[in-house]
Amino acid sequence: MNKSYFAKIIAKDQQGLQMISAYCSESKIKINEIKYLKKNKIFLLSLQRLKKELDNSKNKINSILKFEYINSSRSKNINQNIADTIIELLAIDIFKRDYHYEIRLLFSNNAIITLNAEIIEVTLEDQKKIND
């Protein structure tokens, strides 16, 4: 019997964020599915990724990547006026700056999103399996 499950991974430190980064590398993201809720201090990405938790899996899954306690967000080389553009997430880096963290989302074509966070609180939650 082949069991199917949806993952929910919560990262509260640098090692947890590295694991989420590995699972999300090569994910496809539409520009219009990136949201920063400034009042709530939440940054959201809806992404299409390979289910890398399983060895050599080619299964695609829709997931939500949620960053909490975000004070600010900046982007570079991302044209937000073309909403249907798809970019590929390559990695997530983190740096400690004084009393806050700088989280960098690195995308294809030299695109970058930089988040300034009070603490590390990141959740990767699967939503549904994609049938090609």
XYZ file of N, CA, C and O in Angstrom:
528
model
N 0.837 -1.183 0.000
C 0.000 0.000 0.000
C 0.881 1.245 0.000
O 1.767 1.397 0.828
N 0.630 2.126 -0.938
C 1.413 3.346 -1.087
C 0.727 4.472 -0.325
O -0.328 4.933 -0.701
N 1.330 4.914 0.765
C 0.733 5.964 1.590
C 1.137 7.331 1.061
O 2.264 7.549 0.669
N 0.188 8.244 1.077
C 0.427 9.612 0.659
C 0.149 10.528 1.853
O -0.818 10.327 2.577
N 0.998 11.512 2.065
C 0.796 12.428 3.178
C 1.220 13.825 2.753
O 1.978 14.000 1.801
N 0.712 14.812 3.459
C 1.108 16.186 3.240
C 2.040 16.596 4.373
O 1.750 16.367 5.536
N 3.154 17.206 4.000
C 4.148 17.607 4.990
C 3.830 18.978 5.562
O 3.243 19.832 4.900
N 4.223 19.171 6.808
C 4.215 20.490 7.446
C 5.514 20.569 8.239
O 5.689 19.862 9.217
N 6.410 21.407 7.764
C 7.726 21.537 8.377
C 7.842 22.938 8.963
O 7.602 23.925 8.276
N 8.209 23.011 10.227
C 8.357 24.292 10.920
C 9.828 24.491 11.278
O 10.429 23.618 11.904
N 10.375 25.623 10.862
C 11.773 25.935 11.154
C 11.831 27.101 12.130
O 11.207 28.140 11.898
N 12.591 26.900 13.213
C 12.780 27.964 14.202
C 14.257 28.277 14.415
O 14.613 29.026 15.317
N 15.094 27.654 13.564
C 16.528 27.922 13.644
C 17.137 27.784 12.253
O 16.460 27.445 11.287
N 18.442 28.042 12.170
C 19.130 28.044 10.887
C 19.129 26.659 10.227
O 18.961 26.549 9.025
N 19.281 25.589 11.014
C 19.297 24.230 10.453
C 17.929 23.863 9.865
O 17.855 23.249 8.809
N 16.861 24.232 10.550
C 15.521 23.974 10.024
C 15.260 24.727 8.740
O 14.663 24.198 7.800
N 15.743 25.970 8.672
C 15.581 26.768 7.454
C 16.380 26.181 6.295
O 15.931 26.206 5.155
N 17.548 25.591 6.583
C 18.339 24.932 5.544
C 17.585 23.723 4.979
O 17.636 23.469 3.775
N 16.878 22.989 5.831
C 16.106 21.848 5.368
C 14.959 22.312 4.469
O 14.727 21.738 3.404
N 14.265 23.365 4.880
C 13.187 23.911 4.042
C 13.753 24.413 2.721
O 13.167 24.188 1.660
N 14.906 25.055 2.758
C 15.560 25.531 1.537
C 15.850 24.374 0.578
O 15.602 24.469 -0.627
N 16.340 23.264 1.112
C 16.632 22.096 0.272
C 15.364 21.527 -0.359
O 15.356 21.177 -1.546
N 14.286 21.445 0.411
C 13.025 20.918 -0.111
C 12.402 21.843 -1.146
O 11.695 21.394 -2.050
N 12.657 23.149 -1.023
C 12.025 24.123 -1.920
C 12.897 24.500 -3.119
O 12.443 25.235 -3.990
N 14.139 24.039 -3.164
C 14.980 24.391 -4.301
C 14.354 23.837 -5.580
O 13.755 22.767 -5.581
N 14.444 24.603 -6.646
C 13.862 24.296 -7.958
C 12.341 24.445 -7.981
O 11.692 24.009 -8.923
N 11.765 25.079 -6.963
C 10.318 25.325 -6.944
C 9.965 26.440 -7.917
O 10.729 27.377 -8.115
N 8.780 26.339 -8.499
C 8.268 27.356 -9.416
C 7.265 28.227 -8.667
O 6.387 27.719 -7.973
N 7.405 29.551 -8.847
C 6.550 30.508 -8.152
C 6.085 31.569 -9.140
O 6.898 32.139 -9.869
N 4.777 31.840 -9.151
C 4.248 32.947 -9.943
C 4.397 34.225 -9.127
O 4.167 34.226 -7.919
N 4.742 35.311 -9.809
C 4.936 36.596 -9.135
C 3.677 37.015 -8.369
O 3.770 37.520 -7.255
N 2.497 36.763 -8.945
C 1.265 37.201 -8.279
C 0.897 36.319 -7.087
O -0.078 36.598 -6.388
N 1.669 35.268 -6.813
C 1.426 34.402 -5.659
C 2.448 34.640 -4.547
O 2.698 33.789 -3.714
N 3.029 35.830 -4.559
C 3.933 36.283 -3.500
C 3.231 37.437 -2.794
O 2.865 38.421 -3.431
N 3.036 37.316 -1.485
C 2.301 38.333 -0.731
C 3.051 38.701 0.549
O 3.527 37.828 1.262
N 3.104 40.006 0.815
C 3.642 40.495 2.080
C 2.520 41.215 2.816
O 2.005 42.227 2.352
N 2.122 40.668 3.951
C 1.074 41.247 4.780
C 1.761 42.056 5.883
O 2.048 41.532 6.966
N 2.046 43.306 5.563
C 2.858 44.155 6.436
C 2.242 44.315 7.832
O 2.941 44.211 8.834
N 0.945 44.531 7.881
C 0.265 44.743 9.163
C 0.370 43.500 10.056
O 0.518 43.596 11.272
N 0.323 42.305 9.440
C 0.393 41.047 10.189
C 1.822 40.532 10.346
O 2.036 39.502 10.998
N 2.780 41.189 9.680
C 4.194 40.780 9.685
C 4.377 39.362 9.148
O 5.138 38.563 9.695
N 3.661 39.062 8.049
C 3.720 37.725 7.432
C 4.070 37.876 5.960
O 3.529 38.736 5.259
N 4.963 37.023 5.475
C 5.334 36.959 4.068
C 4.980 35.563 3.562
O 5.389 34.565 4.160
N 4.197 35.486 2.471
C 3.698 34.207 1.953
C 4.128 33.983 0.511
O 4.133 34.915 -0.296
N 4.453 32.735 0.208
C 4.730 32.313 -1.162
C 3.935 31.042 -1.432
O 3.957 30.116 -0.620
N 3.257 30.999 -2.560
C 2.628 29.757 -3.008
C 3.552 29.183 -4.066
O 3.869 29.859 -5.050
N 4.002 27.959 -3.862
C 4.985 27.391 -4.784
C 4.617 25.979 -5.224
O 3.876 25.274 -4.549
N 5.153 25.630 -6.384
C 4.995 24.287 -6.929
C 6.361 23.619 -6.845
O 7.319 24.080 -7.443
N 6.447 22.540 -6.054
C 7.746 21.918 -5.817
C 7.681 20.416 -6.028
O 6.606 19.824 -6.066
N 8.861 19.822 -6.148
C 8.962 18.369 -6.182
C 8.939 17.859 -4.755
O 9.489 18.488 -3.854
N 8.320 16.729 -4.535
C 8.239 16.138 -3.186
C 9.559 15.426 -2.911
O 9.680 14.217 -3.054
N 10.561 16.192 -2.496
C 11.921 15.682 -2.313
C 12.097 14.856 -1.049
O 13.129 14.239 -0.857
N 11.076 14.837 -0.177
C 11.177 14.031 1.035
C 11.253 12.544 0.689
O 11.798 11.752 1.438
N 10.676 12.186 -0.457
C 10.713 10.803 -0.925
C 11.872 10.659 -1.898
O 12.102 11.530 -2.730
N 12.614 9.567 -1.806
C 13.772 9.363 -2.676
C 13.369 9.370 -4.138
O 12.467 8.647 -4.557
N 14.060 10.203 -4.937
C 13.875 10.275 -6.386
C 12.428 10.467 -6.811
O 12.012 9.993 -7.859
N 11.651 11.164 -6.008
C 10.244 11.386 -6.332
C 10.111 12.448 -7.416
O 10.776 13.470 -7.388
N 9.260 12.194 -8.388
C 8.951 13.162 -9.438
C 7.572 13.771 -9.206
O 7.043 14.455 -10.053
N 6.979 13.478 -8.041
C 5.658 14.006 -7.717
C 5.752 15.497 -7.450
O 6.600 15.955 -6.701
N 4.830 16.251 -8.050
C 4.768 17.691 -7.817
C 3.662 17.976 -6.822
O 2.641 17.304 -6.799
N 3.896 19.003 -6.006
C 2.932 19.350 -4.968
C 2.889 20.876 -4.801
O 3.910 21.538 -4.941
N 1.698 21.399 -4.562
C 1.547 22.815 -4.233
C 1.768 22.984 -2.741
O 1.189 22.244 -1.946
N 2.581 23.957 -2.379
C 2.887 24.210 -0.967
C 2.831 25.700 -0.688
O 2.954 26.524 -1.592
N 2.651 26.021 0.586
C 2.705 27.408 1.048
C 3.944 27.551 1.918
O 4.176 26.748 2.820
N 4.742 28.564 1.631
C 5.916 28.884 2.433
C 5.597 30.184 3.171
O 5.355 31.216 2.546
N 5.560 30.100 4.500
C 5.122 31.221 5.331
C 6.247 31.666 6.259
O 6.792 30.863 7.013
N 6.585 32.949 6.173
C 7.582 33.561 7.039
C 6.836 34.496 7.991
O 6.071 35.349 7.544
N 7.086 34.358 9.296
C 6.405 35.190 10.283
C 7.388 36.149 10.951
O 8.599 35.949 10.890
N 6.858 37.173 11.595
C 7.629 38.202 12.298
C 8.552 38.959 11.344
O 9.699 39.248 11.663
N 8.028 39.285 10.155
C 8.790 39.996 9.134
C 8.552 41.503 9.284
O 7.418 41.972 9.227
N 9.633 42.255 9.478
C 9.531 43.708 9.636
C 9.508 44.446 8.306
O 8.871 45.487 8.179
N 10.239 43.914 7.306
C 10.277 44.568 5.998
C 10.638 43.555 4.918
O 11.169 42.485 5.202
N 10.332 43.956 3.689
C 10.597 43.105 2.530
C 11.105 43.985 1.394
O 10.566 45.062 1.143
N 12.153 43.511 0.707
C 12.695 44.209 -0.463
C 12.909 43.196 -1.569
O 13.258 42.045 -1.312
N 12.713 43.633 -2.807
C 12.975 42.741 -3.936
C 13.928 43.413 -4.916
O 14.005 44.638 -4.995
N 14.645 42.576 -5.654
C 15.598 43.058 -6.654
C 15.447 42.177 -7.892
O 15.375 40.944 -7.780
N 15.383 42.801 -9.064
C 15.266 42.115 -10.353
C 13.979 41.300 -10.480
O 13.964 40.258 -11.135
N 12.904 41.758 -9.838
C 11.595 41.115 -9.972
C 10.615 42.177 -10.454
O 10.361 43.159 -9.757
N 10.065 41.976 -11.654
C 9.087 42.905 -12.212
C 7.700 42.506 -11.721
O 7.111 41.547 -12.210
N 7.183 43.237 -10.754
C 5.895 42.913 -10.149
C 4.714 43.299 -11.030
O 3.583 42.931 -10.736
N 4.961 44.016 -12.134
C 3.889 44.412 -13.045
C 3.490 43.286 -13.989
O 2.418 43.330 -14.583
N 4.341 42.297 -14.149
C 4.030 41.144 -15.000
C 3.697 39.981 -14.063
O 4.553 39.183 -13.689
N 2.419 39.889 -13.692
C 1.976 38.983 -12.623
C 2.131 37.504 -12.949
O 2.323 36.692 -12.052
N 2.052 37.131 -14.211
C 2.103 35.711 -14.569
C 3.516 35.178 -14.779
O 3.694 34.017 -15.132
N 4.520 36.011 -14.559
C 5.904 35.558 -14.684
C 6.188 34.485 -13.642
O 5.803 34.604 -12.488
N 6.861 33.424 -14.083
C 7.221 32.337 -13.170
C 8.722 32.402 -12.917
O 9.520 32.464 -13.849
N 9.086 32.398 -11.632
C 10.493 32.389 -11.248
C 10.784 31.109 -10.467
O 9.883 30.497 -9.908
N 12.048 30.730 -10.467
C 12.459 29.491 -9.798
C 13.255 29.818 -8.543
O 14.240 30.547 -8.599
N 12.809 29.275 -7.411
C 13.515 29.462 -6.148
C 14.721 28.534 -6.119
O 14.582 27.323 -6.271
N 15.909 29.101 -5.932
C 17.128 28.301 -5.915
C 17.557 27.942 -4.494
O 17.960 26.819 -4.228
N 17.474 28.919 -3.585
C 17.929 28.680 -2.210
C 17.406 29.765 -1.287
O 16.946 30.816 -1.730
N 17.505 29.484 0.016
C 17.163 30.454 1.053
C 18.382 30.581 1.965
O 18.861 29.584 2.501
N 18.897 31.800 2.099
C 20.045 32.079 2.962
C 19.589 32.915 4.147
O 18.601 33.640 4.059
N 20.348 32.839 5.236
C 20.021 33.637 6.417
C 21.297 34.214 7.016
O 22.341 33.557 7.031
N 21.204 35.467 7.469
C 22.310 36.153 8.098
C 21.809 36.822 9.367
O 20.717 37.366 9.391
N 22.612 36.792 10.407
C 22.273 37.471 11.670
C 22.851 38.873 11.611
O 24.038 39.051 11.366
N 21.994 39.870 11.793
C 22.410 41.270 11.783
C 21.981 41.905 13.097
O 20.788 42.073 13.328
N 22.926 42.256 13.940
C 22.637 42.869 15.248
C 21.541 42.101 15.984
O 21.768 41.009 16.444
N 20.347 42.682 16.044
C 19.252 42.054 16.803
C 18.148 41.501 15.904
O 17.032 41.280 16.366
N 18.442 41.314 14.626
C 17.443 40.748 13.726
C 18.118 39.821 12.713
O 19.338 39.740 12.656
N 17.294 39.134 11.923
C 17.788 38.218 10.905
C 17.467 38.774 9.528
O 16.426 39.399 9.323
N 18.357 38.532 8.584
C 18.130 38.886 7.185
C 18.011 37.581 6.412
O 18.963 36.804 6.338
N 16.818 37.331 5.889
C 16.548 36.106 5.131
C 16.505 36.479 3.661
O 15.750 37.375 3.263
N 17.317 35.798 2.853
C 17.369 36.079 1.415
C 16.857 34.885 0.634
O 17.351 33.764 0.800
N 15.873 35.151 -0.213
C 15.353 34.144 -1.122
C 16.004 34.392 -2.475
O 15.838 35.467 -3.061
N 16.774 33.428 -2.938
C 17.529 33.563 -4.183
C 16.798 32.830 -5.298
O 16.493 31.639 -5.172
N 16.531 33.554 -6.396
C 15.769 33.013 -7.515
C 16.616 32.978 -8.774
O 17.704 33.556 -8.825
N 16.077 32.328 -9.806
C 16.725 32.315 -11.113
C 16.777 33.751 -11.660
O 16.068 34.635 -11.180
N 17.603 33.973 -12.653
C 17.772 35.282 -13.298
C 18.196 36.375 -12.323
O 17.809 37.527 -12.460
N 18.951 35.987 -11.297
C 19.531 36.934 -10.344
C 18.485 37.738 -9.566
O 18.750 38.848 -9.118
N 17.287 37.187 -9.407
C 16.244 37.844 -8.628
C 16.423 37.491 -7.151
O 16.801 36.372 -6.817
N 16.149 38.467 -6.285
C 16.348 38.281 -4.841
C 15.203 38.954 -4.085
O 14.778 40.053 -4.443
N 14.729 38.299 -3.034
C 13.825 38.928 -2.072
C 14.535 38.866 -0.723
O 14.990 37.806 -0.301
N 14.634 40.011 -0.061
C 15.280 40.092 1.245
C 14.226 40.429 2.295
O 13.480 41.396 2.141
N 14.172 39.609 3.341
C 13.231 39.803 4.439
C 14.008 40.112 5.709
O 15.009 39.457 5.993
N 13.545 41.089 6.468
C 14.124 41.382 7.770
C 13.177 40.849 8.826
O 12.006 41.250 8.873
N 13.670 39.933 9.662
C 12.817 39.247 10.627
C 13.321 39.447 12.051
O 14.523 39.545 12.285
N 12.370 39.453 12.975
C 12.710 39.539 14.390
C 13.302 38.215 14.869
O 14.288 38.196 15.599
N 12.657 37.122 14.494
C 13.091 35.772 14.849
C 12.889 34.867 13.639
O 12.258 35.264 12.658
N 13.412 33.643 13.703
C 13.199 32.664 12.630
C 11.929 31.884 12.945
O 11.868 31.185 13.955
N 10.933 32.036 12.087
C 9.671 31.303 12.229
C 9.145 31.079 10.806
O 8.479 31.941 10.231
N 9.493 29.931 10.234
C 9.150 29.626 8.842
C 8.420 28.293 8.793
O 8.834 27.331 9.433
N 7.333 28.245 8.005
C 6.546 27.027 7.871
C 6.395 26.679 6.394
O 6.033 27.536 5.586
N 6.679 25.430 6.055
C 6.417 24.888 4.721
C 5.278 23.894 4.878
O 5.424 22.896 5.585
N 4.145 24.192 4.246
C 2.975 23.328 4.399
C 2.432 22.945 3.034
O 2.092 23.800 2.218
N 2.348 21.636 2.781
C 1.801 21.122 1.531
C 0.296 21.333 1.492
O -0.388 21.176 2.497
N -0.204 21.661 0.294
C -1.635 21.910 0.127
C -2.328 20.815 -0.674
O -3.341 20.291 -0.266
N -1.785 20.516 -1.867
C -2.391 19.476 -2.696
C -1.389 18.945 -3.714
O -0.455 19.629 -4.114
N -1.602 17.707 -4.102
C -0.772 17.048 -5.095
C -1.182 17.536 -6.486
O -2.354 17.759 -6.748
N -0.209 17.705 -7.369
C -0.485 18.169 -8.727
C -0.437 16.974 -9.666
O 0.548 16.236 -9.698
N -1.482 16.794 -10.421
C -1.528 15.724 -11.414
C -1.248 16.331 -12.775
O -2.003 17.161 -13.254
N -0.134 15.930 -13.376
C 0.233 16.466 -14.704
C -0.629 15.890 -15.791
O -0.956 14.779 -15.869
